[in-house]
C-alpha positions as a LaTeX table, in Angstrom:
\begin{tabular}{lrrr}
\hline
Residue & $x$ (\AA) & $y$ (\AA) & $z$ (\AA) \\
\hline
Unk1 & $-10.09$ & $-13.26$ & 10.99 \\
Unk2 & $-13.61$ & $-13.36$ & 9.62 \\
Unk3 & $-14.86$ & $-15.95$ & 12.14 \\
Unk4 & $-14.98$ & $-15.70$ & 15.91 \\
Unk5 & $-12.74$ & $-18.06$ & 17.87 \\
Unk6 & $-15.82$ & $-19.58$ & 19.46 \\
Unk7 & $-17.22$ & $-20.47$ & 16.05 \\
Unk8 & $-13.89$ & $-21.92$ & 14.94 \\
Unk9 & $-13.87$ & $-24.02$ & 18.11 \\
Unk10 & $-17.37$ & $-25.24$ & 17.30 \\
Unk11 & $-16.29$ & $-26.14$ & 13.74 \\
Unk12 & $-13.27$ & $-28.02$ & 15.09 \\
Unk13 & $-15.40$ & $-30.00$ & 17.56 \\
Unk14 & $-17.89$ & $-30.89$ & 14.84 \\
Unk15 & $-15.08$ & $-31.93$ & 12.49 \\
Unk16 & $-13.49$ & $-34.19$ & 15.09 \\
Unk17 & $-16.88$ & $-35.61$ & 16.04 \\
Unk18 & $-17.60$ & $-36.42$ & 12.39 \\
Unk19 & $-14.16$ & $-37.97$ & 11.80 \\
Unk20 & $-14.54$ & $-40.20$ & 14.87 \\
Unk21 & $-18.11$ & $-41.18$ & 13.91 \\
Unk22 & $-16.98$ & $-42.13$ & 10.39 \\
Unk23 & $-14.07$ & $-44.08$ & 11.91 \\
Unk24 & $-11.57$ & $-41.99$ & 9.98 \\
Unk25 & $-9.66$ & $-41.35$ & 13.20 \\
Unk26 & $-9.54$ & $-43.02$ & 16.59 \\
Unk27 & $-8.68$ & $-41.22$ & 19.78 \\
Unk28 & $-8.84$ & $-41.82$ & 23.48 \\
Unk29 & $-8.45$ & $-38.08$ & 24.13 \\
Unk30 & $-11.02$ & $-36.21$ & 22.01 \\
Unk31 & $-10.54$ & $-33.00$ & 24.03 \\
Unk32 & $-6.86$ & $-32.90$ & 23.09 \\
Unk33 & $-7.67$ & $-33.55$ & 19.42 \\
Unk34 & $-10.33$ & $-30.81$ & 19.52 \\
Unk35 & $-7.79$ & $-28.39$ & 20.98 \\
Unk36 & $-5.18$ & $-29.18$ & 18.33 \\
Unk37 & $-7.65$ & $-28.97$ & 15.46 \\
Unk38 & $-8.94$ & $-25.65$ & 16.82 \\
Unk39 & $-5.39$ & $-24.29$ & 17.06 \\
Unk40 & $-4.63$ & $-25.39$ & 13.50 \\
Unk41 & $-7.81$ & $-23.86$ & 12.13 \\
Unk42 & $-7.24$ & $-20.55$ & 13.95 \\
Unk43 & $-3.67$ & $-20.39$ & 12.63 \\
Unk44 & $-4.80$ & $-20.99$ & 9.06 \\
Unk45 & $-7.65$ & $-18.50$ & 9.25 \\
Unk46 & $-5.41$ & $-15.86$ & 10.80 \\
Unk47 & $-2.88$ & $-16.15$ & 7.97 \\
Unk48 & $-4.71$ & $-13.58$ & 5.85 \\
Unk49 & $-4.66$ & $-11.10$ & 8.75 \\
Unk50 & $-0.90$ & $-11.57$ & 9.11 \\
Unk51 & $-0.41$ & $-11.08$ & 5.37 \\
Unk52 & $-2.53$ & $-7.90$ & 5.44 \\
Unk53 & $-0.41$ & $-6.53$ & 8.29 \\
Unk54 & 2.78 & $-7.28$ & 6.38 \\
Unk55 & 1.40 & $-5.57$ & 3.26 \\
Unk56 & 0.61 & $-2.44$ & 5.29 \\
Unk57 & 4.17 & $-2.33$ & 6.62 \\
Unk58 & 5.63 & $-2.72$ & 3.13 \\
Unk59 & 3.39 & $-0.06$ & 1.62 \\
Unk60 & 4.10 & 2.32 & 4.48 \\
Unk61 & 7.80 & 2.10 & 3.62 \\
Unk62 & 7.05 & 3.04 & 0.00 \\
Unk63 & 4.39 & 5.63 & 0.77 \\
Unk64 & 6.42 & 8.62 & $-0.49$ \\
Unk65 & 7.37 & 6.87 & $-3.74$ \\
Unk66 & 3.76 & 5.87 & $-4.33$ \\
Unk67 & 2.61 & 9.44 & $-3.77$ \\
Unk68 & 5.24 & 10.78 & $-6.23$ \\
Unk69 & 4.33 & 8.29 & $-8.95$ \\
Unk70 & 0.58 & 8.53 & $-8.35$ \\
Unk71 & 0.19 & 4.82 & $-7.58$ \\
Unk72 & $-3.16$ & 3.77 & $-6.18$ \\
Unk73 & $-2.95$ & 2.42 & $-2.61$ \\
Unk74 & $-5.75$ & $-0.14$ & $-3.08$ \\
Unk75 & $-4.22$ & $-1.38$ & $-6.34$ \\
Unk76 & $-0.76$ & $-1.68$ & $-4.80$ \\
Unk77 & $-2.22$ & $-3.37$ & $-1.71$ \\
Unk78 & $-3.82$ & $-6.00$ & $-3.93$ \\
Unk79 & $-0.61$ & $-6.61$ & $-5.90$ \\
Unk80 & 1.62 & $-6.88$ & $-2.84$ \\
Unk81 & $-0.91$ & $-9.11$ & $-1.08$ \\
Unk82 & $-1.03$ & $-11.46$ & $-4.06$ \\
Unk83 & 2.77 & $-11.66$ & $-4.12$ \\
Unk84 & 2.94 & $-12.45$ & $-0.39$ \\
Unk85 & 0.17 & $-15.04$ & $-0.73$ \\
Unk86 & 2.20 & $-16.69$ & $-3.49$ \\
Unk87 & 5.36 & $-16.47$ & $-1.34$ \\
Unk88 & 3.62 & $-18.15$ & 1.61 \\
Unk89 & 1.76 & $-20.57$ & $-0.68$ \\
Unk90 & $-1.52$ & $-19.38$ & 0.82 \\
Unk91 & $-4.93$ & $-19.73$ & $-0.75$ \\
Unk92 & $-6.95$ & $-16.62$ & 0.04 \\
\hline
\end{tabular}
């Protein structure tokens, strides 16, 4: 993840604060809303890390074939990552 969890928590608190101030949401438990928004943001931001890990596992399985055919690891990484992003309907 490119952001620290502390920064994501700060962004979540500011988002909730803004939504409450603009009367877009109403809550009696802002701490609980902050926690849930933080969790959601961390999950979304960590998706790319999970996709990258999955790509590495896939490419490791095909490492010998790639070496035999002369396929470029960075190029294959990009292609497989794009396919997984499409599969998971992720915007990276």
